[in-house]
PDB file of C-alpha atoms in Angstrom:
ATOM      1  CA  GLY A  23     -83.576 -67.536  -1.944  1.00 77.00           C
ATOM      2  CA  ASP A  24     -82.996 -64.272  -3.725  1.00 82.00           C
ATOM      3  CA  SER A  25     -80.605 -64.256  -6.673  1.00 87.00           C
ATOM      4  CA  VAL A  26     -79.340 -61.975  -9.390  1.00 90.00           C
ATOM      5  CA  THR A  27     -78.021 -63.302 -12.681  1.00 92.00           C
ATOM      6  CA  GLN A  28     -76.229 -61.092 -15.137  1.00 92.00           C
ATOM      7  CA  MET A  29     -74.697 -61.536 -18.516  1.00 85.00           C
ATOM      8  CA  GLU A  30     -71.199 -62.925 -18.457  1.00 84.00           C
ATOM      9  CA  GLY A  31     -68.349 -60.929 -19.873  1.00 83.00           C
ATOM     10  CA  PRO A  32     -66.061 -59.700 -20.990  1.00 93.00           C
ATOM     11  CA  VAL A  33     -67.891 -57.522 -23.478  1.00 96.00           C
ATOM     12  CA  THR A  34     -65.828 -55.631 -26.055  1.00 97.00           C
ATOM     13  CA  LEU A  35     -67.404 -52.835 -28.082  1.00 97.00           C
ATOM     14  CA  SER A  36     -66.246 -50.112 -30.395  1.00 97.00           C
ATOM     15  CA  GLU A  37     -66.784 -46.510 -29.377  1.00 97.00           C
ATOM     16  CA  GLU A  38     -70.312 -45.240 -30.124  1.00 97.00           C
ATOM     17  CA  ALA A  39     -71.757 -48.777 -30.217  1.00 98.00           C
ATOM     18  CA  PHE A  40     -74.979 -49.690 -28.404  1.00 98.00           C
ATOM     19  CA  LEU A  41     -74.615 -51.462 -25.066  1.00 97.00           C
ATOM     20  CA  THR A  42     -76.918 -53.953 -23.380  1.00 97.00           C
ATOM     21  CA  ILE A  43     -75.970 -55.903 -20.273  1.00 97.00           C
ATOM     22  CA  ASN A  44     -78.677 -58.321 -19.198  1.00 96.00           C
ATOM     23  CA  CYS A  45     -79.734 -58.785 -15.600  1.00 96.00           C
ATOM     24  CA  THR A  46     -82.526 -60.939 -14.227  1.00 94.00           C
ATOM     25  CA  TYR A  47     -83.516 -61.416 -10.623  1.00 91.00           C
ATOM     26  CA  THR A  48     -85.375 -63.872  -8.438  1.00 88.00           C
ATOM     27  CA  ALA A  49     -86.750 -62.475  -5.222  1.00 82.00           C
ATOM     28  CA  THR A  50     -89.614 -62.477  -2.814  1.00 79.00           C
ATOM     29  CA  GLY A  51     -91.707 -59.479  -3.640  1.00 78.00           C
ATOM     30  CA  TYR A  52     -90.312 -56.617  -5.685  1.00 78.00           C
ATOM     31  CA  PRO A  53     -87.077 -55.332  -4.189  1.00 85.00           C
ATOM     32  CA  SER A  54     -85.237 -52.203  -5.260  1.00 89.00           C
ATOM     33  CA  LEU A  55     -82.732 -52.918  -8.025  1.00 92.00           C
ATOM     34  CA  PHE A  56     -79.405 -51.269  -8.688  1.00 94.00           C
ATOM     35  CA  TRP A  57     -76.585 -51.037 -11.167  1.00 96.00           C
ATOM     36  CA  TYR A  58     -73.133 -50.280  -9.809  1.00 96.00           C
ATOM     37  CA  VAL A  59     -69.953 -49.505 -11.762  1.00 97.00           C
ATOM     38  CA  GLN A  60     -66.395 -50.320 -10.698  1.00 95.00           C
ATOM     39  CA  TYR A  61     -63.414 -48.681 -12.372  1.00 94.00           C
ATOM     40  CA  PRO A  62     -60.042 -50.470 -12.130  1.00 88.00           C
ATOM     41  CA  GLY A  63     -58.621 -50.530  -8.622  1.00 87.00           C
ATOM     42  CA  GLU A  64     -61.552 -48.653  -7.109  1.00 90.00           C
ATOM     43  CA  GLY A  65     -64.664 -49.348  -5.074  1.00 92.00           C
ATOM     44  CA  LEU A  66     -68.162 -49.600  -6.525  1.00 94.00           C
ATOM     45  CA  GLN A  67     -70.202 -46.523  -7.360  1.00 95.00           C
ATOM     46  CA  LEU A  68     -73.968 -46.471  -7.694  1.00 95.00           C
ATOM     47  CA  LEU A  69     -74.815 -45.874 -11.347  1.00 97.00           C
ATOM     48  CA  LEU A  70     -78.619 -45.978 -11.220  1.00 96.00           C
ATOM     49  CA  LYS A  71     -81.509 -47.520  -9.347  1.00 94.00           C
ATOM     50  CA  ALA A  72     -85.217 -48.340  -9.564  1.00 94.00           C
ATOM     51  CA  THR A  73     -87.363 -48.809  -6.510  1.00 90.00           C
ATOM     52  CA  LYS A  74     -90.524 -50.309  -7.988  1.00 89.00           C
ATOM     53  CA  ALA A  75     -91.894 -52.077 -11.034  1.00 88.00           C
ATOM     54  CA  ASP A  76     -91.930 -50.032 -14.254  1.00 92.00           C
ATOM     55  CA  ASP A  77     -89.495 -47.497 -12.804  1.00 93.00           C
ATOM     56  CA  LYS A  78     -86.711 -46.385 -15.117  1.00 96.00           C
ATOM     57  CA  GLY A  79     -83.375 -45.462 -13.612  1.00 96.00           C
ATOM     58  CA  SER A  80     -81.020 -43.297 -15.621  1.00 97.00           C
ATOM     59  CA  ASN A  81     -77.653 -41.627 -15.202  1.00 97.00           C
ATOM     60  CA  LYS A  82     -74.775 -40.540 -17.473  1.00 95.00           C
ATOM     61  CA  GLY A  83     -76.591 -41.848 -20.556  1.00 97.00           C
ATOM     62  CA  PHE A  84     -77.227 -45.281 -19.016  1.00 98.00           C
ATOM     63  CA  GLU A  85     -80.783 -46.528 -18.499  1.00 98.00           C
ATOM     64  CA  ALA A  86     -82.461 -49.573 -16.994  1.00 97.00           C
ATOM     65  CA  THR A  87     -86.157 -50.354 -16.625  1.00 96.00           C
ATOM     66  CA  TYR A  88     -87.540 -52.535 -13.833  1.00 94.00           C
ATOM     67  CA  ARG A  89     -89.728 -55.039 -15.674  1.00 93.00           C
ATOM     68  CA  LYS A  90     -91.833 -57.111 -13.330  1.00 88.00           C
ATOM     69  CA  GLU A  91     -93.245 -59.387 -16.033  1.00 88.00           C
ATOM     70  CA  THR A  92     -89.807 -60.577 -17.132  1.00 89.00           C
ATOM     71  CA  THR A  93     -88.064 -60.006 -13.750  1.00 90.00           C
ATOM     72  CA  SER A  94     -85.367 -58.091 -15.592  1.00 94.00           C
ATOM     73  CA  PHE A  95     -83.338 -54.908 -15.157  1.00 96.00           C
ATOM     74  CA  HIS A  96     -81.163 -54.721 -18.251  1.00 97.00           C
ATOM     75  CA  LEU A  97     -78.604 -51.922 -18.521  1.00 98.00           C
ATOM     76  CA  GLU A  98     -78.487 -49.987 -21.809  1.00 98.00           C
ATOM     77  CA  LYS A  99     -76.560 -47.107 -23.317  1.00 98.00           C
ATOM     78  CA  GLY A 100     -77.027 -45.798 -26.809  1.00 97.00           C
ATOM     79  CA  SER A 101     -73.435 -44.781 -27.521  1.00 97.00           C
ATOM     80  CA  VAL A 102     -70.577 -45.998 -25.351  1.00 98.00           C
ATOM     81  CA  GLN A 103     -67.303 -44.171 -24.825  1.00 97.00           C
ATOM     82  CA  VAL A 104     -63.830 -45.413 -23.981  1.00 97.00           C
ATOM     83  CA  SER A 105     -64.312 -43.926 -20.518  1.00 96.00           C
ATOM     84  CA  ASP A 106     -67.211 -46.353 -19.915  1.00 97.00           C
ATOM     85  CA  SER A 107     -64.737 -49.247 -19.722  1.00 97.00           C
ATOM     86  CA  ALA A 108     -65.324 -50.775 -16.300  1.00 96.00           C
ATOM     87  CA  VAL A 109     -67.021 -53.667 -14.526  1.00 95.00           C
ATOM     88  CA  TYR A 110     -70.791 -53.367 -14.081  1.00 96.00           C
ATOM     89  CA  PHE A 111     -72.701 -55.092 -11.273  1.00 95.00           C
ATOM     90  CA  CYS A 112     -76.429 -55.649 -11.041  1.00 95.00           C
ATOM     91  CA  ALA A 113     -77.732 -55.849  -7.455  1.00 92.00           C
ATOM     92  CA  GLY A 114     -80.934 -56.166  -5.515  1.00 88.00           C
ATOM     93  CA  GLY A 115     -82.812 -57.987  -2.809  1.00 77.00           C
ATOM     94  CA  LYS A 116     -80.964 -58.721   0.391  1.00 76.00           C
ATOM     95  CA  LEU A 117     -77.376 -57.716  -0.433  1.00 83.00           C
ATOM     96  CA  ILE A 118     -77.353 -59.793  -3.587  1.00 87.00           C
ATOM     97  CA  PHE A 119     -74.861 -58.871  -6.304  1.00 90.00           C
ATOM     98  CA  GLY A 120     -74.438 -60.351  -9.739  1.00 91.00           C
ATOM     99  CA  GLN A 121     -71.046 -61.640 -10.810  1.00 91.00           C
ATOM    100  CA  GLY A 122     -70.164 -58.494 -12.710  1.00 93.00           C
ATOM    101  CA  THR A 123     -69.722 -57.865 -16.433  1.00 95.00           C
ATOM    102  CA  GLU A 124     -66.473 -56.394 -17.679  1.00 95.00           C
ATOM    103  CA  LEU A 125     -66.915 -53.884 -20.472  1.00 96.00           C
ATOM    104  CA  SER A 126     -64.053 -52.804 -22.678  1.00 97.00           C
ATOM    105  CA  VAL A 127     -64.649 -50.020 -25.206  1.00 97.00           C
ATOM    106  CA  LYS A 128     -62.105 -49.602 -28.001  1.00 97.00           C
ATOM    107  CA  PRO A 129     -61.516 -46.323 -29.853  1.00 96.00           C
TER     108      PRO A 129
ATOM    109  CA  ASP B  11     -67.259 -34.228   2.022  1.00 64.00           C
ATOM    110  CA  GLY B  12     -69.241 -37.226   3.209  1.00 71.00           C
ATOM    111  CA  GLY B  13     -67.994 -40.645   2.339  1.00 93.00           C
ATOM    112  CA  ILE B  14     -66.231 -43.830   3.313  1.00 96.00           C
ATOM    113  CA  THR B  15     -62.509 -44.124   3.767  1.00 96.00           C
ATOM    114  CA  GLN B  16     -60.481 -47.298   3.844  1.00 96.00           C
ATOM    115  CA  SER B  17     -56.863 -47.500   4.759  1.00 91.00           C
ATOM    116  CA  PRO B  18     -54.371 -48.416   3.662  1.00 91.00           C
ATOM    117  CA  LYS B  19     -54.883 -48.757  -0.099  1.00 93.00           C
ATOM    118  CA  TYR B  20     -52.293 -51.543  -0.309  1.00 94.00           C
ATOM    119  CA  LEU B  21     -51.256 -53.836   2.521  1.00 94.00           C
ATOM    120  CA  PHE B  22     -48.640 -56.551   2.639  1.00 93.00           C
ATOM    121  CA  ARG B  23     -48.329 -59.094   5.431  1.00 91.00           C
ATOM    122  CA  LYS B  24     -46.438 -62.263   6.090  1.00 91.00           C
ATOM    123  CA  GLU B  25     -48.315 -65.533   6.294  1.00 89.00           C
ATOM    124  CA  GLY B  26     -49.477 -66.301   9.826  1.00 89.00           C
ATOM    125  CA  GLN B  27     -49.914 -62.694  10.899  1.00 91.00           C
ATOM    126  CA  ASN B  28     -53.219 -61.112  11.765  1.00 94.00           C
ATOM    127  CA  VAL B  29     -53.985 -57.828  10.008  1.00 94.00           C
ATOM    128  CA  THR B  30     -56.684 -55.209  10.591  1.00 96.00           C
ATOM    129  CA  LEU B  31     -58.271 -53.209   7.784  1.00 96.00           C
ATOM    130  CA  SER B  32     -59.752 -49.842   8.630  1.00 97.00           C
ATOM    131  CA  CYS B  33     -63.146 -48.543   7.489  1.00 97.00           C
ATOM    132  CA  GLU B  34     -64.580 -45.189   8.553  1.00 97.00           C
ATOM    133  CA  GLN B  35     -67.734 -43.401   7.366  1.00 97.00           C
ATOM    134  CA  ASN B  36     -69.087 -39.923   8.070  1.00 96.00           C
ATOM    135  CA  LEU B  37     -72.440 -40.453   6.360  1.00 95.00           C
ATOM    136  CA  ASN B  38     -74.245 -41.142   9.653  1.00 94.00           C
ATOM    137  CA  HIS B  39     -75.268 -44.551   8.288  1.00 94.00           C
ATOM    138  CA  ASP B  40     -76.463 -47.243  10.661  1.00 93.00           C
ATOM    139  CA  ALA B  41     -75.443 -50.242   8.556  1.00 95.00           C
ATOM    140  CA  MET B  42     -71.937 -51.206   7.440  1.00 96.00           C
ATOM    141  CA  TYR B  43     -70.612 -54.144   5.436  1.00 96.00           C
ATOM    142  CA  TRP B  44     -67.411 -55.921   4.444  1.00 97.00           C
ATOM    143  CA  TYR B  45     -67.032 -57.688   1.114  1.00 96.00           C
ATOM    144  CA  ARG B  46     -64.250 -59.671  -0.457  1.00 96.00           C
ATOM    145  CA  GLN B  47     -63.579 -59.509  -4.195  1.00 93.00           C
ATOM    146  CA  ASP B  48     -61.292 -61.923  -6.025  1.00 90.00           C
ATOM    147  CA  PRO B  49     -60.064 -61.352  -9.601  1.00 82.00           C
ATOM    148  CA  GLY B  50     -62.840 -61.709 -12.148  1.00 75.00           C
ATOM    149  CA  GLN B  51     -65.402 -62.482  -9.481  1.00 78.00           C
ATOM    150  CA  GLY B  52     -68.281 -60.738  -7.827  1.00 85.00           C
ATOM    151  CA  LEU B  53     -68.601 -59.571  -4.260  1.00 90.00           C
ATOM    152  CA  ARG B  54     -68.879 -61.989  -1.366  1.00 92.00           C
ATOM    153  CA  LEU B  55     -70.236 -60.767   1.965  1.00 93.00           C
ATOM    154  CA  ILE B  56     -67.956 -61.337   4.952  1.00 96.00           C
ATOM    155  CA  TYR B  57     -69.724 -59.557   7.813  1.00 97.00           C
ATOM    156  CA  TYR B  58     -72.318 -56.863   8.241  1.00 96.00           C
ATOM    157  CA  SER B  59     -73.514 -54.670  11.073  1.00 96.00           C
ATOM    158  CA  GLN B  60     -76.961 -53.129  11.294  1.00 94.00           C
ATOM    159  CA  ILE B  61     -76.297 -51.105  14.397  1.00 94.00           C
ATOM    160  CA  VAL B  62     -73.545 -50.295  16.884  1.00 95.00           C
ATOM    161  CA  ASN B  63     -72.405 -53.237  19.029  1.00 95.00           C
ATOM    162  CA  ASP B  64     -74.109 -55.737  16.766  1.00 95.00           C
ATOM    163  CA  PHE B  65     -72.893 -57.674  13.719  1.00 97.00           C
ATOM    164  CA  GLN B  66     -73.749 -60.814  11.769  1.00 96.00           C
ATOM    165  CA  LYS B  67     -71.762 -63.285   9.718  1.00 97.00           C
ATOM    166  CA  GLY B  68     -72.074 -63.180   5.975  1.00 94.00           C
ATOM    167  CA  ASP B  69     -71.390 -65.938   3.494  1.00 91.00           C
ATOM    168  CA  ILE B  70     -67.646 -66.274   4.087  1.00 95.00           C
ATOM    169  CA  ALA B  71     -66.999 -65.203   7.698  1.00 97.00           C
ATOM    170  CA  GLU B  72     -64.550 -67.985   8.594  1.00 96.00           C
ATOM    171  CA  GLY B  73     -61.103 -66.609   9.354  1.00 96.00           C
ATOM    172  CA  TYR B  74     -62.335 -63.030   9.792  1.00 97.00           C
ATOM    173  CA  SER B  75     -63.501 -60.968  12.759  1.00 97.00           C
ATOM    174  CA  VAL B  76     -65.074 -57.517  13.153  1.00 98.00           C
ATOM    175  CA  SER B  77     -66.114 -55.033  15.804  1.00 97.00           C
ATOM    176  CA  ARG B  78     -68.588 -52.158  15.797  1.00 98.00           C
ATOM    177  CA  GLU B  79     -67.894 -50.049  18.851  1.00 97.00           C
ATOM    178  CA  LYS B  80     -68.671 -46.753  17.130  1.00 97.00           C
ATOM    179  CA  LYS B  81     -71.211 -45.884  14.471  1.00 97.00           C
ATOM    180  CA  GLU B  82     -68.495 -44.474  12.216  1.00 97.00           C
ATOM    181  CA  SER B  83     -66.086 -47.368  12.347  1.00 98.00           C
ATOM    182  CA  PHE B  84     -66.202 -51.035  11.306  1.00 98.00           C
ATOM    183  CA  PRO B  85     -62.700 -52.560  11.274  1.00 98.00           C
ATOM    184  CA  LEU B  86     -62.076 -56.007   9.793  1.00 98.00           C
ATOM    185  CA  THR B  87     -59.381 -58.336  11.109  1.00 97.00           C
ATOM    186  CA  VAL B  88     -58.059 -60.989   8.786  1.00 96.00           C
ATOM    187  CA  THR B  89     -56.737 -63.717  11.042  1.00 94.00           C
ATOM    188  CA  SER B  90     -54.127 -66.374  10.403  1.00 89.00           C
ATOM    189  CA  ALA B  91     -57.002 -68.873  10.198  1.00 88.00           C
ATOM    190  CA  GLN B  92     -58.083 -67.438   6.845  1.00 89.00           C
ATOM    191  CA  LYS B  93     -56.678 -69.902   4.324  1.00 88.00           C
ATOM    192  CA  ASN B  94     -56.410 -67.625   1.327  1.00 91.00           C
ATOM    193  CA  PRO B  95     -56.461 -64.002   2.501  1.00 93.00           C
ATOM    194  CA  THR B  96     -54.951 -62.315  -0.556  1.00 95.00           C
ATOM    195  CA  ALA B  97     -57.829 -60.329  -2.102  1.00 95.00           C
ATOM    196  CA  PHE B  98     -59.401 -56.920  -2.596  1.00 95.00           C
ATOM    197  CA  TYR B  99     -61.529 -55.908   0.402  1.00 97.00           C
ATOM    198  CA  LEU B 100     -64.407 -53.464   0.111  1.00 96.00           C
ATOM    199  CA  CYS B 101     -66.257 -51.717   2.903  1.00 97.00           C
ATOM    200  CA  ALA B 102     -69.712 -50.236   2.377  1.00 96.00           C
ATOM    201  CA  SER B 103     -72.453 -48.516   4.325  1.00 95.00           C
ATOM    202  CA  SER B 104     -76.157 -47.813   3.935  1.00 93.00           C
ATOM    203  CA  SER B 105     -78.696 -45.661   5.746  1.00 89.00           C
ATOM    204  CA  SER B 106     -80.854 -48.635   6.621  1.00 81.00           C
ATOM    205  CA  PRO B 107     -79.936 -52.276   6.755  1.00 76.00           C
ATOM    206  CA  LEU B 108     -79.792 -54.813   3.988  1.00 70.00           C
ATOM    207  CA  ARG B 109     -81.911 -53.362   1.220  1.00 65.00           C
ATOM    208  CA  ASN B 110     -80.962 -49.778   0.570  1.00 67.00           C
ATOM    209  CA  GLU B 111     -78.386 -48.549  -1.831  1.00 88.00           C
ATOM    210  CA  GLN B 112     -74.866 -48.893  -0.503  1.00 92.00           C
ATOM    211  CA  PHE B 113     -71.962 -46.492  -0.574  1.00 93.00           C
ATOM    212  CA  PHE B 114     -68.564 -48.082  -1.053  1.00 95.00           C
ATOM    213  CA  GLY B 115     -65.077 -47.177   0.035  1.00 96.00           C
ATOM    214  CA  PRO B 116     -62.094 -47.275  -2.358  1.00 95.00           C
ATOM    215  CA  GLY B 117     -60.982 -50.714  -1.168  1.00 95.00           C
ATOM    216  CA  THR B 118     -57.858 -52.238   0.358  1.00 96.00           C
ATOM    217  CA  ARG B 119     -55.764 -54.705  -1.600  1.00 95.00           C
ATOM    218  CA  LEU B 120     -54.243 -57.197   0.826  1.00 95.00           C
ATOM    219  CA  THR B 121     -51.357 -59.375  -0.266  1.00 95.00           C
ATOM    220  CA  VAL B 122     -50.097 -62.098   2.041  1.00 91.00           C
ATOM    221  CA  LEU B 123     -46.573 -63.196   1.239  1.00 88.00           C
TER     222      LEU B 123
END
């Protein structure tokens, strides 16, 4: 069946560091892929999405490219801020969510 | 503003009592979902509904029940049969079932004493 596997956390970075959170998927066909963000005590918010292979989703400085050849959708940001501290979920296929990666950014 | 509301934000109940969590959306979405989230874990699907008067069990439906009498509303009842009900519950909706991006409510944290 479909599955999404993402990098385990927690991840701790200093402000302005480069961020990569890995996500790979297994699915029939090429489903839309998503990254969601969850701030403490809140629901999930859609961060970005890609609907087909080679699409790049981007929002608030975050980017992810749908790579069919490696079945990956890694999340990247060039310079993280303290306000980016949250849990990030990769999702796709039929209601499949990764386990979440907690990011903590220190000043 | 369009969105999903869940109430209450925090809920406390005694063991053995049933409790109903509210979820309302004004996005005109056909599909609605309930997830459970435990500390440090991902989301687990409890129930989902693709259309009014229809719903399907998710991965962890035992001890829970739902209804979908109106398009806007998808309440979740946590029954006394649920062995470990203390958790954070998230409701979501999407414009079409199962594969589109989902919009989430703010969540309800249920604590059973």
